[in-house]
PDB file of C-alpha atoms in Angstrom:
ATOM      1  CA  MET A   1      22.883 -15.714 -12.871  1.00 70.00           C
ATOM      2  CA  ALA A   2      19.304 -13.967 -14.364  1.00 74.00           C
ATOM      3  CA  LYS A   3      18.820 -10.954 -12.252  1.00 82.00           C
ATOM      4  CA  GLN A   4      16.438 -10.310  -9.853  1.00 92.00           C
ATOM      5  CA  ARG A   5      12.807  -8.839 -10.408  1.00 96.00           C
ATOM      6  CA  VAL A   6      12.077  -6.084  -8.180  1.00 98.00           C
ATOM      7  CA  GLY A   7       8.542  -4.939  -7.674  1.00 98.00           C
ATOM      8  CA  VAL A   8       7.163  -1.820  -5.965  1.00 98.00           C
ATOM      9  CA  TYR A   9       3.792  -1.699  -4.470  1.00 98.00           C
ATOM     10  CA  PRO A  10       3.072   2.226  -3.102  1.00 97.00           C
ATOM     11  CA  GLY A  11       0.501   3.411  -1.343  1.00 95.00           C
ATOM     12  CA  THR A  12      -0.413   5.524   2.038  1.00 95.00           C
ATOM     13  CA  PHE A  13      -1.338   2.839   4.076  1.00 97.00           C
ATOM     14  CA  ASP A  14      -3.288   4.546   6.516  1.00 96.00           C
ATOM     15  CA  PRO A  15      -3.831   2.057   7.409  1.00 97.00           C
ATOM     16  CA  ILE A  16      -2.793  -1.006   6.077  1.00 97.00           C
ATOM     17  CA  THR A  17      -6.226  -3.175   5.262  1.00 97.00           C
ATOM     18  CA  ASN A  18      -6.966  -6.758   4.303  1.00 96.00           C
ATOM     19  CA  GLY A  19      -6.707  -5.765   1.239  1.00 95.00           C
ATOM     20  CA  HIS A  20      -3.541  -4.134   1.177  1.00 96.00           C
ATOM     21  CA  ILE A  21      -2.174  -7.709   2.409  1.00 96.00           C
ATOM     22  CA  ASP A  22      -3.915 -10.136  -0.038  1.00 95.00           C
ATOM     23  CA  ILE A  23      -2.130  -7.721  -3.144  1.00 96.00           C
ATOM     24  CA  ILE A  24       1.260  -7.984  -1.380  1.00 97.00           C
ATOM     25  CA  LYS A  25       0.407 -11.994  -1.045  1.00 96.00           C
ATOM     26  CA  ARG A  26      -0.148 -12.346  -4.341  1.00 95.00           C
ATOM     27  CA  GLY A  27       2.575  -9.693  -5.484  1.00 96.00           C
ATOM     28  CA  ILE A  28       5.327 -11.048  -4.179  1.00 95.00           C
ATOM     29  CA  GLY A  29       4.710 -14.421  -6.516  1.00 94.00           C
ATOM     30  CA  LEU A  30       5.873 -12.060  -8.580  1.00 95.00           C
ATOM     31  CA  VAL A  31       8.885 -11.166  -7.752  1.00 96.00           C
ATOM     32  CA  ASP A  32      12.091 -11.808  -5.862  1.00 96.00           C
ATOM     33  CA  ARG A  33      12.478  -8.391  -3.974  1.00 97.00           C
ATOM     34  CA  LEU A  34       9.141  -6.542  -3.141  1.00 98.00           C
ATOM     35  CA  VAL A  35       9.687  -3.154  -2.214  1.00 98.00           C
ATOM     36  CA  ILE A  36       6.784  -1.724   0.020  1.00 98.00           C
ATOM     37  CA  GLY A  37       6.602   2.577  -0.899  1.00 98.00           C
ATOM     38  CA  VAL A  38       5.185   4.100   2.070  1.00 98.00           C
ATOM     39  CA  ALA A  39       3.866   7.756   0.858  1.00 95.00           C
ATOM     40  CA  THR A  40       4.602  10.578   2.893  1.00 91.00           C
ATOM     41  CA  ASN A  41       0.764  12.149   1.299  1.00 78.00           C
ATOM     42  CA  PRO A  42       0.205  15.171   4.013  1.00 73.00           C
ATOM     43  CA  SER A  43      -3.147  16.003   1.594  1.00 75.00           C
ATOM     44  CA  LYS A  44      -4.562  12.906   2.684  1.00 74.00           C
ATOM     45  CA  ASN A  45      -4.187  14.126   6.143  1.00 82.00           C
ATOM     46  CA  PRO A  46      -3.173  10.522   7.805  1.00 91.00           C
ATOM     47  CA  LEU A  47      -4.074   8.961  11.004  1.00 94.00           C
ATOM     48  CA  PHE A  48      -0.918   7.722  11.289  1.00 96.00           C
ATOM     49  CA  THR A  49       2.562   9.305  11.057  1.00 95.00           C
ATOM     50  CA  LEU A  50       4.714   7.897   7.966  1.00 95.00           C
ATOM     51  CA  GLU A  51       7.514   6.665  11.145  1.00 97.00           C
ATOM     52  CA  GLU A  52       4.585   4.728  12.611  1.00 97.00           C
ATOM     53  CA  ARG A  53       2.749   3.631   9.056  1.00 97.00           C
ATOM     54  CA  VAL A  54       6.438   1.986   7.835  1.00 98.00           C
ATOM     55  CA  ASP A  55       6.589   0.451  11.112  1.00 98.00           C
ATOM     56  CA  ILE A  56       2.920  -1.087  10.949  1.00 98.00           C
ATOM     57  CA  VAL A  57       3.543  -2.104   7.428  1.00 98.00           C
ATOM     58  CA  THR A  58       6.916  -3.805   8.553  1.00 98.00           C
ATOM     59  CA  ARG A  59       5.359  -5.407  11.374  1.00 98.00           C
ATOM     60  CA  GLU A  60       2.407  -6.622   9.645  1.00 97.00           C
ATOM     61  CA  THR A  61       4.608  -8.222   6.305  1.00 97.00           C
ATOM     62  CA  SER A  62       7.667  -9.517   8.770  1.00 96.00           C
ATOM     63  CA  ALA A  63       5.567 -13.068   8.547  1.00 94.00           C
ATOM     64  CA  LEU A  64       5.212 -13.022   4.398  1.00 94.00           C
ATOM     65  CA  ALA A  65       8.818 -12.277   4.170  1.00 94.00           C
ATOM     66  CA  LEU A  66       9.699 -15.406   6.534  1.00 94.00           C
ATOM     67  CA  GLU A  67       7.372 -17.634   5.133  1.00 94.00           C
ATOM     68  CA  THR A  68       8.070 -17.173   1.132  1.00 94.00           C
ATOM     69  CA  GLY A  69      11.686 -16.403   1.473  1.00 93.00           C
ATOM     70  CA  VAL A  70      10.871 -13.193  -0.704  1.00 95.00           C
ATOM     71  CA  GLN A  71      12.352  -9.719   0.442  1.00 96.00           C
ATOM     72  CA  ILE A  72      10.221  -7.392   1.702  1.00 98.00           C
ATOM     73  CA  ASP A  73      11.666  -3.971   2.275  1.00 98.00           C
ATOM     74  CA  VAL A  74       9.662  -0.944   3.870  1.00 98.00           C
ATOM     75  CA  VAL A  75      10.424   2.268   2.324  1.00 97.00           C
ATOM     76  CA  GLN A  76       8.817   5.718   3.018  1.00 97.00           C
ATOM     77  CA  PHE A  77       9.464   8.210  -0.212  1.00 97.00           C
ATOM     78  CA  ASP A  78       8.449  11.835  -0.477  1.00 95.00           C
ATOM     79  CA  GLU A  79       9.239  11.966  -4.741  1.00 95.00           C
ATOM     80  CA  LEU A  80       7.579  11.142  -8.063  1.00 94.00           C
ATOM     81  CA  LEU A  81       6.855   7.592  -7.730  1.00 95.00           C
ATOM     82  CA  MET A  82       8.946   6.663 -10.772  1.00 96.00           C
ATOM     83  CA  LYS A  83      12.082   7.825  -9.362  1.00 97.00           C
ATOM     84  CA  PHE A  84      11.478   6.324  -6.588  1.00 97.00           C
ATOM     85  CA  ALA A  85      11.141   3.111  -8.666  1.00 98.00           C
ATOM     86  CA  GLU A  86      14.137   3.818 -10.680  1.00 97.00           C
ATOM     87  CA  ARG A  87      15.983   4.509  -7.306  1.00 97.00           C
ATOM     88  CA  VAL A  88      15.152   1.001  -5.762  1.00 97.00           C
ATOM     89  CA  GLY A  89      15.971  -0.629  -8.873  1.00 97.00           C
ATOM     90  CA  ALA A  90      12.634  -1.428  -9.921  1.00 97.00           C
ATOM     91  CA  ASP A  91      11.256  -3.545 -12.852  1.00 97.00           C
ATOM     92  CA  PHE A  92       7.779  -2.751 -12.367  1.00 95.00           C
ATOM     93  CA  ILE A  93       5.006  -1.481 -10.059  1.00 97.00           C
ATOM     94  CA  ILE A  94       2.069  -3.446  -8.585  1.00 97.00           C
ATOM     95  CA  ARG A  95      -1.013  -2.135  -7.728  1.00 95.00           C
ATOM     96  CA  GLY A  96      -4.519  -3.620  -6.792  1.00 92.00           C
ATOM     97  CA  LEU A  97      -7.442  -2.665  -8.417  1.00 90.00           C
ATOM     98  CA  ARG A  98     -11.107  -2.713  -6.407  1.00 83.00           C
ATOM     99  CA  ALA A  99     -13.629  -1.096  -8.810  1.00 75.00           C
ATOM    100  CA  VAL A 100     -14.444   0.691 -12.078  1.00 73.00           C
ATOM    101  CA  ALA A 101     -13.653   3.997 -10.421  1.00 72.00           C
ATOM    102  CA  ASP A 102      -9.938   2.470  -9.514  1.00 77.00           C
ATOM    103  CA  PHE A 103      -9.238   1.708 -12.593  1.00 83.00           C
ATOM    104  CA  GLU A 104     -10.008   5.190 -14.027  1.00 84.00           C
ATOM    105  CA  TYR A 105      -7.575   6.848 -11.956  1.00 85.00           C
ATOM    106  CA  GLU A 106      -4.682   3.803 -12.542  1.00 87.00           C
ATOM    107  CA  PHE A 107      -5.067   4.488 -16.457  1.00 87.00           C
ATOM    108  CA  GLN A 108      -4.477   7.872 -16.060  1.00 90.00           C
ATOM    109  CA  MET A 109      -1.610   7.580 -13.895  1.00 91.00           C
ATOM    110  CA  THR A 110      -0.234   4.481 -15.646  1.00 91.00           C
ATOM    111  CA  GLY A 111      -0.039   6.350 -18.709  1.00 92.00           C
ATOM    112  CA  MET A 112       2.090   9.127 -16.805  1.00 93.00           C
ATOM    113  CA  ASN A 113       4.201   7.012 -15.600  1.00 93.00           C
ATOM    114  CA  TYR A 114       4.726   5.055 -19.138  1.00 93.00           C
ATOM    115  CA  GLN A 115       5.720   8.551 -20.441  1.00 93.00           C
ATOM    116  CA  ILE A 116       8.469   9.271 -17.601  1.00 93.00           C
ATOM    117  CA  ASN A 117       9.933   5.698 -17.697  1.00 94.00           C
ATOM    118  CA  PRO A 118       8.227   2.739 -20.335  1.00 95.00           C
ATOM    119  CA  ASP A 119      10.571   0.352 -18.704  1.00 96.00           C
ATOM    120  CA  ILE A 120       8.918  -0.179 -15.655  1.00 96.00           C
ATOM    121  CA  GLU A 121       6.140  -1.854 -16.499  1.00 95.00           C
ATOM    122  CA  THR A 122       3.017  -1.347 -14.284  1.00 95.00           C
ATOM    123  CA  VAL A 123       1.313  -4.826 -12.855  1.00 95.00           C
ATOM    124  CA  PHE A 124      -2.683  -4.393 -11.998  1.00 94.00           C
ATOM    125  CA  LEU A 125      -4.025  -7.052  -9.426  1.00 94.00           C
ATOM    126  CA  MET A 126      -7.830  -7.448  -8.500  1.00 90.00           C
ATOM    127  CA  ALA A 127      -8.612  -7.401  -5.248  1.00 86.00           C
ATOM    128  CA  ASP A 128     -10.250 -10.545  -3.920  1.00 89.00           C
ATOM    129  CA  PRO A 129     -13.981 -10.144  -3.927  1.00 89.00           C
ATOM    130  CA  LYS A 130     -14.238  -9.670  -0.247  1.00 91.00           C
ATOM    131  CA  TYR A 131     -12.249  -6.835  -0.375  1.00 90.00           C
ATOM    132  CA  GLN A 132     -13.167  -5.193  -2.847  1.00 87.00           C
ATOM    133  CA  THR A 133     -15.003  -2.453  -0.803  1.00 87.00           C
ATOM    134  CA  ILE A 134     -12.325  -1.915   1.733  1.00 90.00           C
ATOM    135  CA  ALA A 135     -10.488   1.886   1.299  1.00 91.00           C
ATOM    136  CA  SER A 136      -8.660   3.104   4.493  1.00 93.00           C
ATOM    137  CA  ARG A 137     -10.237   6.076   4.068  1.00 92.00           C
ATOM    138  CA  LEU A 138     -13.551   3.712   5.076  1.00 93.00           C
ATOM    139  CA  VAL A 139     -11.876   2.334   7.610  1.00 95.00           C
ATOM    140  CA  LYS A 140     -10.498   5.071   9.404  1.00 95.00           C
ATOM    141  CA  GLU A 141     -14.651   6.524   9.031  1.00 94.00           C
ATOM    142  CA  VAL A 142     -16.012   3.307  10.520  1.00 96.00           C
ATOM    143  CA  ALA A 143     -13.464   3.552  13.022  1.00 96.00           C
ATOM    144  CA  MET A 144     -14.299   7.474  14.130  1.00 94.00           C
ATOM    145  CA  TYR A 145     -18.487   6.554  14.694  1.00 95.00           C
ATOM    146  CA  GLY A 146     -17.326   3.737  16.659  1.00 94.00           C
ATOM    147  CA  GLY A 147     -18.048   0.844  14.017  1.00 96.00           C
ATOM    148  CA  ASN A 148     -16.331  -2.271  14.061  1.00 96.00           C
ATOM    149  CA  ILE A 149     -13.153  -2.535  11.674  1.00 97.00           C
ATOM    150  CA  ALA A 150     -12.260  -6.506  12.620  1.00 96.00           C
ATOM    151  CA  ALA A 151     -12.913  -7.444   9.361  1.00 95.00           C
ATOM    152  CA  PHE A 152     -11.441  -4.754   7.268  1.00 96.00           C
ATOM    153  CA  VAL A 153      -8.024  -4.595   9.306  1.00 97.00           C
ATOM    154  CA  PRO A 154      -5.343  -7.360  10.714  1.00 97.00           C
ATOM    155  CA  LYS A 155      -6.332  -7.560  14.485  1.00 97.00           C
ATOM    156  CA  GLN A 156      -3.212  -5.324  15.825  1.00 97.00           C
ATOM    157  CA  VAL A 157      -4.016  -2.723  13.369  1.00 97.00           C
ATOM    158  CA  GLY A 158      -7.301  -2.482  13.983  1.00 97.00           C
ATOM    159  CA  LEU A 159      -6.364  -1.810  17.731  1.00 96.00           C
ATOM    160  CA  GLU A 160      -3.988   0.994  16.957  1.00 97.00           C
ATOM    161  CA  VAL A 161      -6.561   2.657  14.697  1.00 97.00           C
ATOM    162  CA  VAL A 162      -9.115   2.758  17.720  1.00 95.00           C
ATOM    163  CA  ALA A 163      -6.945   4.053  19.879  1.00 95.00           C
ATOM    164  CA  LYS A 164      -5.606   6.559  17.658  1.00 94.00           C
ATOM    165  CA  VAL A 165      -9.341   7.512  16.904  1.00 93.00           C
ATOM    166  CA  GLU A 166     -10.305   7.915  20.778  1.00 90.00           C
ATOM    167  CA  ALA A 167      -7.161   9.667  20.992  1.00 87.00           C
ATOM    168  CA  HIS A 168      -8.301  12.551  18.472  1.00 81.00           C
ATOM    169  CA  SER A 169     -11.433  12.252  19.923  1.00 79.00           C
ATOM    170  CA  LYS A 170     -10.201  13.319  23.692  1.00 76.00           C
ATOM    171  CA  LYS A 171      -8.445  16.582  21.800  1.00 70.00           C
ATOM    172  CA  GLY A 172     -11.144  17.633  19.558  1.00 59.00           C
TER     173      GLY A 172
END
């Protein structure tokens, strides 16, 4: 029996965007099991709690798992990415690239990860051109200023982002 191919797609997913969903859809074509690692990353000052992000990503990817038959696990992590990848038995890490600026950062990260564990490859998937400008940070910023984010995130996620932004603005 062939070894199961396991990929890890890490991120903060605050919020998950249509660009993330695109990378997930294409990434599951490469694996038998995809582990979506939701990072704590408090330095990014997340809008959603870690538990909310895990729940949202799980909800937004559950239909894909059913459609494709690929096992998708959404797991929170607060450790070095390579340690997390080792712990879940990953063969490779899936990363999405939007622009040259992403490449510079990812190039450095891949080099460091290779030094930590050369047995886990990094696979880069170029974002679909219609998603190349989407970033979670920008989605939150547009929502904070009352802009329409419907083209950037799944419908339910958009409603949740707007509700969170409105709740935060009432507090402040």
